[in-house]
PDB file of C-alpha atoms in Angstrom:
ATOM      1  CA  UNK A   1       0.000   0.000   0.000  1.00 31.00           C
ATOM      2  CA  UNK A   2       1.876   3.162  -1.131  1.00 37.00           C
ATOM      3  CA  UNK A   3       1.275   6.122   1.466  1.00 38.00           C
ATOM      4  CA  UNK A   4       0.525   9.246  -0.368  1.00 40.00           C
ATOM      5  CA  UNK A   5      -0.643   9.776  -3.962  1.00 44.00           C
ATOM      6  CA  UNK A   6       2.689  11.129  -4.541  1.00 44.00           C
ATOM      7  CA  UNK A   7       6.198  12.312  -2.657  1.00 46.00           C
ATOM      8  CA  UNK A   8       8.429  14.661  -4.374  1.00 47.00           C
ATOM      9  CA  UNK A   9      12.209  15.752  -3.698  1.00 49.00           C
ATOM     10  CA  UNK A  10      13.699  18.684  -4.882  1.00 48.00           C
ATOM     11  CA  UNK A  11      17.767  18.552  -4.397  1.00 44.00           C
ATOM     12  CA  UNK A  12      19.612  21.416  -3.498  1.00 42.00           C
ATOM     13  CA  UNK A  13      22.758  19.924  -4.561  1.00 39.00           C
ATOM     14  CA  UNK A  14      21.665  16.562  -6.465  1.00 39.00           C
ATOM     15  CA  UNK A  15      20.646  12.890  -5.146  1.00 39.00           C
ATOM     16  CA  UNK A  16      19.805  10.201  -7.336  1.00 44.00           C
ATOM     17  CA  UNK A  17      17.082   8.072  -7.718  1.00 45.00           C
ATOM     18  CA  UNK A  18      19.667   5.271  -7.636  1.00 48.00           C
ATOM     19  CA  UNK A  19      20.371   6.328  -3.950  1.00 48.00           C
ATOM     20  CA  UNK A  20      16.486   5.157  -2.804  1.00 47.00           C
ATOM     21  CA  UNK A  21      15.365   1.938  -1.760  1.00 52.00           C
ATOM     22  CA  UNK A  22      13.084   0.795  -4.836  1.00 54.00           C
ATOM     23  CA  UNK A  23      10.424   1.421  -2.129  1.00 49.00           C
ATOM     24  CA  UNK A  24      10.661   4.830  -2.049  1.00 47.00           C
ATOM     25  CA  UNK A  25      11.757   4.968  -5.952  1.00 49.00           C
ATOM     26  CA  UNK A  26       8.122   3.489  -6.546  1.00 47.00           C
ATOM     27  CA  UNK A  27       7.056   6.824  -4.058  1.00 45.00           C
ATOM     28  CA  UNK A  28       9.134   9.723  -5.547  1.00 46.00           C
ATOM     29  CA  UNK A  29       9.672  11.531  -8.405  1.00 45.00           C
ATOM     30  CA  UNK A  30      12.815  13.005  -8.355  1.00 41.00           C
ATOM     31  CA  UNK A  31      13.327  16.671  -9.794  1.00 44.00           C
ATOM     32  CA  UNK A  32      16.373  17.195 -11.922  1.00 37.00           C
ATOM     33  CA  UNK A  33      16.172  21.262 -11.363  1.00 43.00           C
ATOM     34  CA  UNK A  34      19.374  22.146  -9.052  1.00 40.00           C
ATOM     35  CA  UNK A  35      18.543  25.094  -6.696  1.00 42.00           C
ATOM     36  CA  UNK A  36      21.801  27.047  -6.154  1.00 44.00           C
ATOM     37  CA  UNK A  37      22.622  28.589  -3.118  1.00 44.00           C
ATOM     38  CA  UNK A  38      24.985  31.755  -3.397  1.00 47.00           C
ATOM     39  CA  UNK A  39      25.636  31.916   0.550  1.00 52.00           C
ATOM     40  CA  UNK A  40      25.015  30.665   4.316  1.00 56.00           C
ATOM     41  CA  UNK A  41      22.701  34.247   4.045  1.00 55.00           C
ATOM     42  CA  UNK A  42      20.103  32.731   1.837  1.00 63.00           C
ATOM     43  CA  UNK A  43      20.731  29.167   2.223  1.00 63.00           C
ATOM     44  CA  UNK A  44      17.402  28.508   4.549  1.00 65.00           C
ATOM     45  CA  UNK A  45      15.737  30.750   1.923  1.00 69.00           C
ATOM     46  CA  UNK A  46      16.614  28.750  -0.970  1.00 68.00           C
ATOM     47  CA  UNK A  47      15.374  25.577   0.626  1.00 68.00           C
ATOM     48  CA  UNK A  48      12.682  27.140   1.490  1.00 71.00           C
ATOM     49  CA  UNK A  49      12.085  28.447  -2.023  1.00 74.00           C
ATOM     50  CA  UNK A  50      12.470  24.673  -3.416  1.00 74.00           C
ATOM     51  CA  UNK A  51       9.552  23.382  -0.750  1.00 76.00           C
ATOM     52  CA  UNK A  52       7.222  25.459  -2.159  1.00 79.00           C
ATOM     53  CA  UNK A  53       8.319  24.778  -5.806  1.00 80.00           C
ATOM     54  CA  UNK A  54       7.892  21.449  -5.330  1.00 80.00           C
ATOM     55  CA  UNK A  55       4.507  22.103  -3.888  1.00 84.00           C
ATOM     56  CA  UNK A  56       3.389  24.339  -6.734  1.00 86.00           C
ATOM     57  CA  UNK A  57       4.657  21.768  -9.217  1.00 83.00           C
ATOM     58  CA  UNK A  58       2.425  18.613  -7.368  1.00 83.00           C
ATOM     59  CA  UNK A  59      -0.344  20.690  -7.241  1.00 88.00           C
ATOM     60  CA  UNK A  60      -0.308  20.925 -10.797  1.00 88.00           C
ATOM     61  CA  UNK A  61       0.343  17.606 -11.888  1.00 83.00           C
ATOM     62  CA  UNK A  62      -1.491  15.603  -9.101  1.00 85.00           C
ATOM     63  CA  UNK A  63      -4.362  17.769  -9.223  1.00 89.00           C
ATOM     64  CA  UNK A  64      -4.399  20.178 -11.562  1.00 92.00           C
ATOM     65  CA  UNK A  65      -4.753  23.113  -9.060  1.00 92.00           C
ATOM     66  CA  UNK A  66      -2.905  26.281 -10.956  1.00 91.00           C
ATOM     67  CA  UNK A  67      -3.259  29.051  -8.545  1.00 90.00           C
ATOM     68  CA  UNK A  68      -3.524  28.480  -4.521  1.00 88.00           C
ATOM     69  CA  UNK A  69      -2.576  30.335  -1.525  1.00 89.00           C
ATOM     70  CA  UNK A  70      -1.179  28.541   2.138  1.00 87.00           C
ATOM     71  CA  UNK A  71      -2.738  29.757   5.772  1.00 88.00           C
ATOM     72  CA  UNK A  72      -2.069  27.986   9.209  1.00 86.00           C
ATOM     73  CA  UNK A  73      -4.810  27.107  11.171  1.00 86.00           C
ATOM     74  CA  UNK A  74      -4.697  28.084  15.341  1.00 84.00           C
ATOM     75  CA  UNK A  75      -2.314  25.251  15.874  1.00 84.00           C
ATOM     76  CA  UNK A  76       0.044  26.495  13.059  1.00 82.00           C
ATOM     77  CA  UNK A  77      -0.068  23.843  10.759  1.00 86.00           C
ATOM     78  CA  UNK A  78      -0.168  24.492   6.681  1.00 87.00           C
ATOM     79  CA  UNK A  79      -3.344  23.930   4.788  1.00 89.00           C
ATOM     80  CA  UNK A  80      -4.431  24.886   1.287  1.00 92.00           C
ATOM     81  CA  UNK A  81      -7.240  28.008   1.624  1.00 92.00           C
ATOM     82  CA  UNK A  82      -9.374  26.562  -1.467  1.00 91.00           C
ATOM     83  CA  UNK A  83      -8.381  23.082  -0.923  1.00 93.00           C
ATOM     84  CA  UNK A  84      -8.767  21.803   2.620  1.00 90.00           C
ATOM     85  CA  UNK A  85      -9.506  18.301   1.855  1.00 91.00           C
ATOM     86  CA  UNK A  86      -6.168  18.166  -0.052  1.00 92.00           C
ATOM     87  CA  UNK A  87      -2.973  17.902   3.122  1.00 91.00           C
ATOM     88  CA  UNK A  88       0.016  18.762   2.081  1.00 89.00           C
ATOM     89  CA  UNK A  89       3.575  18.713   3.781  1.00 89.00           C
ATOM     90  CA  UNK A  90       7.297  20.036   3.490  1.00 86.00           C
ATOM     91  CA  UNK A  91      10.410  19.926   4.581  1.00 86.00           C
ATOM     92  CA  UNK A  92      14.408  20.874   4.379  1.00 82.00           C
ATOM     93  CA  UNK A  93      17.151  20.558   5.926  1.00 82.00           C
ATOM     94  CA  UNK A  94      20.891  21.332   4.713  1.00 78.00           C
ATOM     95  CA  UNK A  95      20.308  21.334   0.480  1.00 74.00           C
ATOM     96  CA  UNK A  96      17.356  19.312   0.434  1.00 78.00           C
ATOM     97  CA  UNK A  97      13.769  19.851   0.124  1.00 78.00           C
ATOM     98  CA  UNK A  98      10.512  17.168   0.166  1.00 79.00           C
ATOM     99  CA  UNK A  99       7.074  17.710  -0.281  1.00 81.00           C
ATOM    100  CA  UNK A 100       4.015  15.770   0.132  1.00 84.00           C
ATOM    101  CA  UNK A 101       0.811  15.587  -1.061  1.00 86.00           C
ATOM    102  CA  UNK A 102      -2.680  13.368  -0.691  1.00 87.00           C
ATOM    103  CA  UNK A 103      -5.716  12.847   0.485  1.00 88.00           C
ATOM    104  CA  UNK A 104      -5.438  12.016   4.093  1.00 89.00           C
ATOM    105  CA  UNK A 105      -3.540  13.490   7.223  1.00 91.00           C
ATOM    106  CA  UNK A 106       0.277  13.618   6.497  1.00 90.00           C
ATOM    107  CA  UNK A 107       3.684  14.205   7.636  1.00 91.00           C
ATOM    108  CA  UNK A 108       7.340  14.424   5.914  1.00 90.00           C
ATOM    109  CA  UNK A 109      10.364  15.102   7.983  1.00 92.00           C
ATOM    110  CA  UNK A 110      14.360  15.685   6.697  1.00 90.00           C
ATOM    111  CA  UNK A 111      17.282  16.047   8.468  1.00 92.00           C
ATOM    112  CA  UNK A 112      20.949  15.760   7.640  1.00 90.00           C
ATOM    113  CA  UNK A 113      22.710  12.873   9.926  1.00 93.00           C
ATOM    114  CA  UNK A 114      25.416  15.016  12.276  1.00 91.00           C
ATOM    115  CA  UNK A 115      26.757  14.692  15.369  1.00 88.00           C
ATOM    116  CA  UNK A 116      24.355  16.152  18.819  1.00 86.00           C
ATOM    117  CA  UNK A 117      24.754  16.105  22.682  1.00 84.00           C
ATOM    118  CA  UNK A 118      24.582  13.218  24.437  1.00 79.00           C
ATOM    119  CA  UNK A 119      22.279  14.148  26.519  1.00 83.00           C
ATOM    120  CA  UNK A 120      19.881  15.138  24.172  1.00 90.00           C
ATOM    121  CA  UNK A 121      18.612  11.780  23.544  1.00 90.00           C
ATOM    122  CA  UNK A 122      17.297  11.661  27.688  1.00 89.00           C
ATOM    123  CA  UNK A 123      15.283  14.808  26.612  1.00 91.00           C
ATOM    124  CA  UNK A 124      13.804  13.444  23.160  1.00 93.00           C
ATOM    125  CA  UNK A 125      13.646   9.255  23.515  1.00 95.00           C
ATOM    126  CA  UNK A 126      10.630   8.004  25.392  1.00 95.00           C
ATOM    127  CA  UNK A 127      11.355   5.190  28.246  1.00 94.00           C
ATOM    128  CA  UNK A 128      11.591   2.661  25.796  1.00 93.00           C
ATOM    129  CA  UNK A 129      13.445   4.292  22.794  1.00 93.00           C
ATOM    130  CA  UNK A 130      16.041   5.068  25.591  1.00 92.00           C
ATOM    131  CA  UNK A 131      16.116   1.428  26.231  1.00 91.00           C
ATOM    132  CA  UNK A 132      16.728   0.508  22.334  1.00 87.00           C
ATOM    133  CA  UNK A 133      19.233   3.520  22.059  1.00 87.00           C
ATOM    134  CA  UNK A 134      21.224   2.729  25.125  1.00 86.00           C
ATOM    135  CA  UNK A 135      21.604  -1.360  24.174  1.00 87.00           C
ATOM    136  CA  UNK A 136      22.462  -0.863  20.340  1.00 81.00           C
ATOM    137  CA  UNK A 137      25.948  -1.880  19.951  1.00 83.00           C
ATOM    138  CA  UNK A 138      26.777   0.281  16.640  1.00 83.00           C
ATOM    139  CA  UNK A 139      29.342   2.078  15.914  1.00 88.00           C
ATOM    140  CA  UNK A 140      29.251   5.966  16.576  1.00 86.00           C
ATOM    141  CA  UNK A 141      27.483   6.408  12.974  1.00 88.00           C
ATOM    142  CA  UNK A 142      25.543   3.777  13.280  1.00 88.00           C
ATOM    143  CA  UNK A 143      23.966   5.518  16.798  1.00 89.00           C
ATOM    144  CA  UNK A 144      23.777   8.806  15.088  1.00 91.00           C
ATOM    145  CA  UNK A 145      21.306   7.292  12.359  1.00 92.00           C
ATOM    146  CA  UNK A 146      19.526   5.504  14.870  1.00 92.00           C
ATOM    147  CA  UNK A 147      18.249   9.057  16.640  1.00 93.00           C
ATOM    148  CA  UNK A 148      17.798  10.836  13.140  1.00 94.00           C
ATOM    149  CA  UNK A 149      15.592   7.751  13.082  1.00 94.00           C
ATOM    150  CA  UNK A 150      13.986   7.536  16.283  1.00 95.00           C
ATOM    151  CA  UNK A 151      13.497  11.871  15.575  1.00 95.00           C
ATOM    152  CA  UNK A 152      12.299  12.090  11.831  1.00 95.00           C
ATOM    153  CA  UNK A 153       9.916   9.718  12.743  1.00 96.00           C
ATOM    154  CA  UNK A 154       8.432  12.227  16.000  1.00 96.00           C
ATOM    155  CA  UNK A 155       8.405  14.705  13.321  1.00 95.00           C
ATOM    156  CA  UNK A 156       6.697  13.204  10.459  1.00 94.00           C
ATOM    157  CA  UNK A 157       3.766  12.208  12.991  1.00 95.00           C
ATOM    158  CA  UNK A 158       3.298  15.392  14.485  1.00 94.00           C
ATOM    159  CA  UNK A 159       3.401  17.245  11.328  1.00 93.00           C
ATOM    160  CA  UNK A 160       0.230  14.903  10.348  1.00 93.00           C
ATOM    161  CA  UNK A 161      -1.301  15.477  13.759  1.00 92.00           C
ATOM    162  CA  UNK A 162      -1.203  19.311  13.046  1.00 88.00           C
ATOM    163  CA  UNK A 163       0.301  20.037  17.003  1.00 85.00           C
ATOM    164  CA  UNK A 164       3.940  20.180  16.481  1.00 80.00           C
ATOM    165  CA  UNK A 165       5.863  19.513  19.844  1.00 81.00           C
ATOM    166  CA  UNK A 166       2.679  20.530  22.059  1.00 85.00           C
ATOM    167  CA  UNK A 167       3.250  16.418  22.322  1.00 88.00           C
ATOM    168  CA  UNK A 168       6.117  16.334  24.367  1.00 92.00           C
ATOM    169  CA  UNK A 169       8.323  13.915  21.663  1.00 93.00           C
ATOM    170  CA  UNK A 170       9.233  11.404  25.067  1.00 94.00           C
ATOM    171  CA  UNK A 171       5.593  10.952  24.817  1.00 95.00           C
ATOM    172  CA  UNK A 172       5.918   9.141  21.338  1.00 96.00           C
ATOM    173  CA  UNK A 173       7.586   5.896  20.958  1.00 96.00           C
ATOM    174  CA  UNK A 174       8.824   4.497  18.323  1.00 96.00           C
ATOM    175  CA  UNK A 175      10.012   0.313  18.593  1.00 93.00           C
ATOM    176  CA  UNK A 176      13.142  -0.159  16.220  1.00 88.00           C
ATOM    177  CA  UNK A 177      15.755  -2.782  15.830  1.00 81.00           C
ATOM    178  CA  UNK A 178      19.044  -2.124  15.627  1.00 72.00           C
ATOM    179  CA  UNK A 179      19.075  -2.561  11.895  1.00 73.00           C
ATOM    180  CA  UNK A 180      16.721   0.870  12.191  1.00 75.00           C
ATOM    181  CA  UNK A 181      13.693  -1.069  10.993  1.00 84.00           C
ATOM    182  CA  UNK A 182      10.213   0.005  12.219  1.00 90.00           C
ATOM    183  CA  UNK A 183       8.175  -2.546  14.566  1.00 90.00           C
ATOM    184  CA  UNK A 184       5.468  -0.414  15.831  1.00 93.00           C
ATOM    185  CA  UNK A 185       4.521   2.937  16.363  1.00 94.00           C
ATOM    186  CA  UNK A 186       1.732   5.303  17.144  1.00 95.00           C
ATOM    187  CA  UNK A 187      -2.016   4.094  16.415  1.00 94.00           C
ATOM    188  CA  UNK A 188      -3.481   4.996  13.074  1.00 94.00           C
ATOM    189  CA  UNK A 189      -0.713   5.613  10.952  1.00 93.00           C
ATOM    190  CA  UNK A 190       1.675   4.143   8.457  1.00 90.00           C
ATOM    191  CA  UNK A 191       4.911   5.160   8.637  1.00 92.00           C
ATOM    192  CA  UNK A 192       8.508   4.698   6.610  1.00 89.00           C
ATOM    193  CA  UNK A 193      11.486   5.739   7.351  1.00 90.00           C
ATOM    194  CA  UNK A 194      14.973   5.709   4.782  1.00 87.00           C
ATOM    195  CA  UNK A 195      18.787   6.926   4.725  1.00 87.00           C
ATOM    196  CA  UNK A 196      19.638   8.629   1.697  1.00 79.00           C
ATOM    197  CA  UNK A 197      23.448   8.479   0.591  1.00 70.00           C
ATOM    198  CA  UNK A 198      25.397   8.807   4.019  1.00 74.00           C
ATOM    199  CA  UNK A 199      23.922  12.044   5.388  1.00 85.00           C
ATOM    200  CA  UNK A 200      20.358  12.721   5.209  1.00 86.00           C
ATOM    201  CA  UNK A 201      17.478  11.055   7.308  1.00 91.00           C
ATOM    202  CA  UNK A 202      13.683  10.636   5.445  1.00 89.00           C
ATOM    203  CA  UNK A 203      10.646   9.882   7.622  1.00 90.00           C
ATOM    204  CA  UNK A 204       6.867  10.260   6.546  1.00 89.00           C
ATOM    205  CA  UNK A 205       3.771   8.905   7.708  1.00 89.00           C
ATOM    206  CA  UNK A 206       0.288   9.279   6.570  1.00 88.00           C
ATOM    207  CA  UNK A 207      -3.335   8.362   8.589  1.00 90.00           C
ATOM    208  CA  UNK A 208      -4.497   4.704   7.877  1.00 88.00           C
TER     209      UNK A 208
END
């Protein structure tokens, strides 16, 4: 069962579609247009510029909507003004921009795989995430991809939920093995998470 009628990444630098799991191949369609960014300055504004491309560009093809305009409801998440029935989500993070589309409650998440605090993992793993995250013998990589994991995943569900962090992320769990494979998560929603190349982190998740 594929998730949404249709994912799209925009590369501000370039991926390949070789660089996907045929999973998420089968999910994407990736954009060939390069977004250029001249300086640190307007880096978060070129990302930001791509998002929105992307969105104007799946609009279009998915649905055949030409002109639309984006408001936030009292909880500050996105919606189309003409097209409520029709969620959309985006995301970027360090050169690369996603953007989803369909027909149900969504969520897309990005972030590029870097080193954080320890001790940030105490403030964003649930009791049982900590457990997983504490146990994995990995290498210091390998641990690194299994918190963009564990956080890509908070993000992608409550960007569909519409309440950002007003759900404290400890009070989401996630149940991974150490290979970074899903085994259960919140009620009501499919979720999928993939590393692309050796630095970014993909989540998204869509109401069953």
């Amino acid at each position: 069962m594929k998730i949404y009628k249709r994912i799209h990444y925009s590369i501000v630098g370039r991926i390949k579609a070789a660089d996907l799991s045929k999973e998420f191949q089968e999910m994407i369609t990736i954009d060939t247009k390069v977004f250029k960014v001249q300086d640190k300055k307007t880096k978060h504004q070129t990302e930001h510029q791509a998002a929105r491309t992307l969105l104007e560009r799946m609009l279009r093809e998915t649905y055949g909507i030409e002109t639309w305009s984006l408001a936030k409801d009292e909880r500050g998440k996105p919606y189309l003004v003409s097209h409520p029935d029709i969620y959309i989500s985006i995301s970027h993070s360090h050169g690369l921009a996603a953007c989803a589309v369909g027909d149900r409650p969504l969520g897309v998440d990005i972030e590029r795989i870097r080193s954080f605090k320890e001790n940030i993992w105490h403030k964003v793993l649930s009791t049982k995430e900590q457990e997983t995250f504490a146990s994995a013998k990995v290498s210091a990589k390998e641990r690194q991809e299994l918190f963009y994991r564990f956080w890509t995943l908070k993000e992608s569900y409550v960007k569909a939920e519409g309440c950002g962090f007003r759900i404290p992320p400890q009070d989401i769990t996630f149940l991974l093995n150490w290979d970074g494979d899903i085994l259960s998560g919140p009620e009501g929603y499919q979720f999928q998470v993939e590393k692309v190349r050796d630095n970014y982190m993909i989540a998204s998740c869509q109401k069953l």
